[in-house]
Short mmCIF file of C-alpha atoms in Angstrom, two decimals:
data_model
loop_
_atom_site.label_atom_id
_atom_site.label_comp_id
_atom_site.label_asym_id
_atom_site.label_seq_id
_atom_site.Cartn_x
_atom_site.Cartn_y
_atom_site.Cartn_z
CA UNK A 198 29.11 37.07 -60.52
CA UNK A 199 28.30 39.54 -57.79
CA UNK A 200 25.24 38.95 -55.66
CA UNK A 201 22.08 40.96 -56.30
CA UNK A 202 21.66 43.83 -53.84
CA UNK A 203 18.45 45.56 -52.80
CA UNK A 204 17.63 48.62 -50.73
CA UNK A 205 15.26 48.93 -47.82
CA UNK A 206 14.42 50.89 -44.68
CA UNK A 207 15.08 49.65 -41.16
CA UNK A 208 11.72 49.04 -39.50
CA UNK A 209 13.17 48.33 -36.06
CA UNK A 210 16.29 46.88 -34.51
CA UNK A 211 17.05 45.71 -30.97
CA UNK A 212 20.63 45.93 -29.74
CA UNK A 213 19.73 43.81 -26.72
CA UNK A 214 18.34 40.98 -28.86
CA UNK A 215 20.79 41.47 -31.71
CA UNK A 216 18.27 41.44 -34.55
CA UNK A 217 15.50 43.38 -36.26
CA UNK A 218 13.63 43.79 -39.54
CA UNK A 219 14.07 45.71 -42.79
CA UNK A 220 11.19 46.83 -45.04
CA UNK A 221 12.39 46.17 -48.63
CA UNK A 222 11.92 48.74 -51.39
CA UNK A 223 10.06 47.96 -54.60
CA UNK A 224 12.00 45.58 -56.82
CA UNK A 225 13.02 43.20 -54.07
CA UNK A 226 11.66 39.64 -54.46
CA UNK A 227 10.75 39.70 -50.76
CA UNK A 228 7.72 41.92 -50.28
CA UNK A 229 7.33 41.55 -46.51
CA UNK A 230 9.66 42.76 -43.76
CA UNK A 231 12.86 40.72 -43.84
CA UNK A 232 14.81 39.50 -40.82
CA UNK A 233 18.29 40.94 -40.19
CA UNK A 234 20.83 39.74 -37.61
CA UNK A 235 23.55 41.84 -36.03
CA UNK A 236 26.28 39.55 -37.37
CA UNK A 237 25.65 40.49 -41.04
CA UNK A 238 26.03 44.26 -40.57
CA UNK A 239 29.00 45.93 -42.27
CA UNK A 240 29.95 48.40 -39.56
CA UNK A 241 33.02 50.41 -38.64
CA UNK A 242 32.49 49.82 -34.94
CA UNK A 243 29.55 48.60 -32.88
CA UNK A 244 27.14 46.67 -35.09
CA UNK A 245 23.77 48.37 -34.89
CA UNK A 246 20.89 49.78 -36.90
CA UNK A 247 18.27 52.36 -36.06
CA UNK A 248 14.74 52.94 -37.27
CA UNK A 249 14.42 54.62 -40.71
CA UNK A 250 18.04 54.05 -41.76
CA UNK A 251 18.39 53.27 -45.48
CA UNK A 252 20.44 50.13 -46.10
CA UNK A 253 21.47 47.81 -48.90
CA UNK A 254 21.41 44.03 -48.58
CA UNK A 255 21.35 40.72 -50.39
CA UNK A 256 18.77 38.00 -49.77
CA UNK A 257 19.71 34.67 -48.22
CA UNK A 258 17.77 31.86 -46.58
CA UNK A 259 18.02 30.15 -43.21
CA UNK A 260 17.86 26.41 -42.54
CA UNK A 261 14.06 26.59 -42.65
CA UNK A 262 14.12 28.11 -46.14
CA UNK A 263 12.91 31.47 -44.82
CA UNK A 264 14.35 34.66 -46.30
CA UNK A 265 16.84 36.76 -44.34
CA UNK A 266 19.00 39.79 -45.09
CA UNK A 267 22.72 39.24 -45.63
CA UNK A 268 25.75 41.48 -46.23
CA UNK A 269 23.95 44.59 -44.98
CA UNK A 270 25.72 47.83 -45.93
CA UNK A 271 24.98 51.48 -46.56
CA UNK A 272 23.68 52.22 -50.09
CA UNK A 273 26.65 51.74 -52.38
CA UNK A 274 28.48 49.35 -50.06
CA UNK A 275 29.88 51.45 -47.23
CA UNK A 276 29.49 51.06 -43.49
CA UNK A 277 25.89 51.17 -42.26
CA UNK A 278 25.12 54.56 -40.81
CA UNK A 279 22.34 57.06 -40.33
CA UNK A 280 21.52 60.43 -38.81
CA UNK A 281 22.90 60.91 -35.32
CA UNK A 282 20.68 61.98 -32.49
CA UNK A 283 21.08 65.56 -31.27
CA UNK A 284 23.23 65.84 -28.12
CA UNK A 285 21.45 65.83 -24.79
CA UNK A 286 21.13 69.12 -23.00
CA UNK A 287 22.43 68.57 -19.51
CA UNK A 288 23.47 71.19 -16.96
CA UNK A 289 26.70 69.40 -16.22
CA UNK A 290 28.69 66.85 -18.15
CA UNK A 291 28.97 63.56 -16.32
CA UNK A 292 32.56 62.59 -15.66
CA UNK A 293 31.82 59.10 -16.98
CA UNK A 294 30.22 60.34 -20.20
CA UNK A 295 32.74 60.06 -23.00
CA UNK A 296 30.44 61.74 -25.54
CA UNK A 297 30.15 58.61 -27.67
CA UNK A 298 27.67 58.00 -30.43
CA UNK A 299 24.25 57.62 -28.83
CA UNK A 300 22.83 56.19 -32.03
CA UNK A 301 24.43 52.89 -31.07
CA UNK A 302 22.11 52.69 -28.09
CA UNK A 303 19.12 51.99 -30.34
CA UNK A 304 15.57 53.25 -30.23
CA UNK A 305 14.21 51.53 -27.16
CA UNK A 306 14.99 52.62 -23.65
CA UNK A 307 15.74 49.03 -22.82
CA UNK A 308 18.63 49.13 -25.24
CA UNK A 309 20.55 51.42 -22.89
CA UNK A 310 20.56 48.71 -20.27
CA UNK A 311 22.34 46.35 -22.65
CA UNK A 312 25.69 48.04 -22.28
CA UNK A 313 25.51 51.80 -21.98
CA UNK A 314 24.06 52.29 -18.50
CA UNK A 315 25.66 52.76 -15.08
CA UNK A 316 25.31 50.49 -12.10
CA UNK A 317 26.82 51.08 -8.71
CA UNK A 318 28.74 54.09 -10.02
CA UNK A 319 30.60 52.06 -12.65
CA UNK A 320 30.31 52.78 -16.34
CA UNK A 321 29.74 49.71 -18.48
CA UNK A 322 31.08 50.28 -21.96
CA UNK A 323 29.34 49.12 -25.15
CA UNK A 324 29.79 45.61 -26.46
CA UNK A 325 33.19 45.30 -28.11
CA UNK A 326 33.53 45.23 -31.87
CA UNK A 327 32.77 41.80 -33.30
CA UNK A 328 31.08 40.58 -30.11
CA UNK A 329 27.62 39.20 -30.84
CA UNK A 330 24.55 39.68 -28.73
CA UNK A 331 23.36 36.50 -26.97
CA UNK A 332 20.64 34.72 -28.97
CA UNK A 333 17.06 35.00 -27.70
CA UNK A 334 15.68 31.92 -25.90
CA UNK A 335 13.92 29.31 -28.01
CA UNK A 336 10.14 29.69 -28.15
CA UNK A 337 9.64 26.16 -26.80
CA UNK A 338 11.34 27.03 -23.52
CA UNK A 339 7.87 28.02 -22.28
CA UNK A 340 6.61 24.43 -22.54
CA UNK A 341 5.92 22.58 -19.32
CA UNK A 342 8.36 19.86 -18.37
CA UNK A 343 5.87 17.07 -19.04
CA UNK A 344 5.30 18.41 -22.57
CA UNK A 345 9.06 18.60 -23.16
CA UNK A 346 9.42 15.04 -21.90
CA UNK A 347 6.70 13.91 -24.29
CA UNK A 348 8.52 15.50 -27.23
CA UNK A 349 11.74 13.81 -26.17
CA UNK A 350 9.99 10.43 -25.89
CA UNK A 351 8.70 10.91 -29.45
CA UNK A 352 12.19 11.66 -30.71
CA UNK A 353 11.34 15.24 -31.61
CA UNK A 354 14.50 17.34 -31.52
CA UNK A 355 14.37 20.56 -29.48
CA UNK A 356 18.03 21.62 -29.60
CA UNK A 357 17.34 24.45 -32.07
CA UNK A 358 14.70 27.15 -32.35
CA UNK A 359 12.66 25.00 -34.74
CA UNK A 360 10.60 21.90 -34.00
CA UNK A 361 9.70 19.70 -36.98
CA UNK A 362 6.35 17.95 -36.57
CA UNK A 363 4.87 15.00 -38.41
CA UNK A 364 1.09 14.86 -38.12
CA UNK A 365 -0.82 12.58 -40.44
CA UNK A 366 -0.05 13.55 -44.03
CA UNK A 367 1.47 16.89 -42.98
CA UNK A 368 5.02 17.88 -42.12
CA UNK A 369 4.89 21.10 -40.14
CA UNK A 370 7.73 23.37 -39.13
CA UNK A 371 7.32 25.44 -35.95
CA UNK A 372 10.15 27.90 -36.41
CA UNK A 373 11.73 30.97 -34.93
CA UNK A 374 9.95 34.32 -34.63
CA UNK A 375 6.55 32.59 -34.78
CA UNK A 376 7.02 31.41 -38.36
CA UNK A 377 5.32 28.20 -39.45
CA UNK A 378 5.29 26.26 -42.71
CA UNK A 379 3.68 23.05 -43.88
CA UNK A 380 4.26 20.52 -46.63
CA UNK A 381 1.58 17.86 -47.10
CA UNK A 382 1.74 14.58 -49.01
CA UNK A 383 -1.36 15.75 -50.90
CA UNK A 384 1.01 18.22 -52.63
CA UNK A 385 0.00 21.16 -50.47
CA UNK A 386 2.28 23.93 -49.22
CA UNK A 387 1.42 26.63 -46.70
CA UNK A 388 3.12 29.18 -44.49
CA UNK A 389 2.07 31.65 -41.84
CA UNK A 390 2.43 32.13 -38.11
CA UNK A 391 1.76 30.08 -35.01
CA UNK A 392 1.35 30.42 -31.27
CA UNK A 393 1.99 27.76 -28.66
CA UNK A 394 1.14 27.83 -24.96
CA UNK A 395 2.86 26.05 -22.08
CA UNK A 396 0.56 23.02 -22.45
CA UNK A 397 1.62 22.47 -26.06
CA UNK A 398 -1.56 23.78 -27.67
CA UNK A 399 -0.59 25.09 -31.11
CA UNK A 400 -2.78 27.43 -33.17
CA UNK A 401 -2.03 28.63 -36.70
CA UNK A 402 -2.65 31.76 -38.71
CA UNK A 403 -1.92 30.67 -42.27
CA UNK A 404 -1.17 33.49 -44.71
CA UNK A 405 -0.47 31.68 -47.98
CA UNK A 406 -1.31 28.23 -49.32
CA UNK A 407 -1.15 26.43 -52.65
CA UNK A 408 -1.71 22.96 -54.08
CA UNK A 409 -0.28 21.10 -57.05
CA UNK A 410 -3.28 20.18 -59.17
CA UNK A 411 -3.67 19.53 -62.87
CA UNK A 412 0.02 20.02 -63.54
CA UNK A 413 0.31 23.42 -61.84
CA UNK A 414 0.69 24.93 -58.39
CA UNK A 415 -2.51 26.83 -57.60
CA UNK A 416 -3.48 29.06 -54.70
CA UNK A 417 -6.00 27.61 -52.26
CA UNK A 418 -7.93 29.05 -49.34
CA UNK A 419 -5.59 29.31 -46.36
CA UNK A 420 -8.63 29.09 -44.07
CA UNK A 421 -9.91 25.91 -45.70
CA UNK A 422 -10.21 22.41 -44.26
CA UNK A 423 -7.13 21.12 -46.07
CA UNK A 424 -4.86 22.90 -43.58
CA UNK A 425 -4.53 22.17 -39.86
CA UNK A 426 -5.61 25.08 -37.69
CA UNK A 427 -4.90 23.75 -34.19
CA UNK A 428 -3.57 20.69 -32.40
CA UNK A 429 -1.71 19.64 -29.27
CA UNK A 430 1.89 18.48 -29.34
CA UNK A 431 0.98 15.60 -27.05
CA UNK A 432 -1.52 14.03 -29.48
CA UNK A 433 -0.82 10.46 -30.55
CA UNK A 434 -0.88 11.61 -34.20
CA UNK A 435 2.03 13.99 -33.57
CA UNK A 436 5.54 12.65 -34.02
CA UNK A 437 9.00 13.39 -35.37
CA UNK A 438 9.80 14.01 -39.03
CA UNK A 439 12.08 11.33 -40.44
CA UNK A 440 15.66 12.52 -40.87
CA UNK A 441 15.71 11.25 -44.47
CA UNK A 442 12.36 12.74 -45.47
CA UNK A 443 12.34 15.26 -48.31
CA UNK A 444 9.69 16.92 -50.42
CA UNK A 445 10.28 14.30 -53.11
CA UNK A 446 9.75 11.40 -50.70
CA UNK A 447 6.68 13.14 -49.27
CA UNK A 448 4.70 13.81 -52.43
CA UNK A 449 6.50 11.81 -55.13
CA UNK A 450 8.31 12.61 -58.35
CA UNK A 451 5.19 13.63 -60.28
CA UNK A 452 4.88 16.90 -58.36
CA UNK A 453 6.67 19.87 -59.90
CA UNK A 454 9.43 21.55 -57.90
CA UNK A 455 7.70 24.61 -56.37
CA UNK A 456 10.54 27.19 -56.38
CA UNK A 457 9.03 29.40 -59.11
CA UNK A 458 5.51 29.08 -57.69
CA UNK A 459 6.73 30.05 -54.21
CA UNK A 460 8.15 33.28 -55.58
CA UNK A 461 5.14 34.04 -57.77
CA UNK A 462 2.79 33.55 -54.82
CA UNK A 463 4.98 35.72 -52.56
CA UNK A 464 5.96 32.99 -50.11
CA UNK A 465 8.78 33.85 -47.75
CA UNK A 466 10.33 30.40 -48.16
CA UNK A 467 12.07 29.65 -51.42
CA UNK A 468 12.64 25.94 -50.93
CA UNK A 469 10.91 23.13 -49.06
CA UNK A 470 12.88 21.91 -46.04
CA UNK A 471 11.22 19.20 -43.94
CA UNK A 472 13.94 18.82 -41.33
CA UNK A 473 16.44 21.31 -39.93
CA UNK A 474 20.06 20.46 -40.66
CA UNK A 475 21.85 18.35 -38.09
CA UNK A 476 24.69 20.33 -36.52
#
């Protein structure tokens, strides 16, 4: 069976960072902008997107259970493409200018510095086909050394872009691109965004929350007292999530699997993952 494909419009894409976001059309189960990485683009040459391009994609999920675009093509399955920029009007053609497709440079001026600019009179060509952009640094790189040492002493893994936190009855995921999610032993699920400063002070902006009560998953106030709204990574109550912990071990077998409720309540995650896979 072929995978379900959806259409959307490129919101923005950074060649330097190698990723961007697509705004899905109506009919897609993901209603918010969906992450897209350079490696999943079906392209004839340099893998790139530009703002307002129409694309087709399938929906996958990362290790955190968060939705991402996969197998990104032009509508109908061809190479991704879009309108080319009009040629520059210059009084004299530069000897180093080969007249290539400027659309591959991206929207931002900073994109030109990623491979298409000149330095010291030498022309640096675009990244070769199939070559991926370097991944952005992990968000927790900003933490002070003493905070990083504290996390290490607690056995909290920092080798990926996600830090899994155990705090009281909650298991909280501090993920990439500022995404956060929480599963609580009181049969509560929530997701939203977070910010963390160099001292390890974490603040949350929860967007969606629900609780299993009376045999059903029900929406609850994301600003209520049942959700954590701030803490410090150095607190004694903060520790590592057990490598064998799952949603079932957290809230027991009497709680209904939330996959359908997550979709109905427009969560980005489609499954509950307490710990990132070991690589």
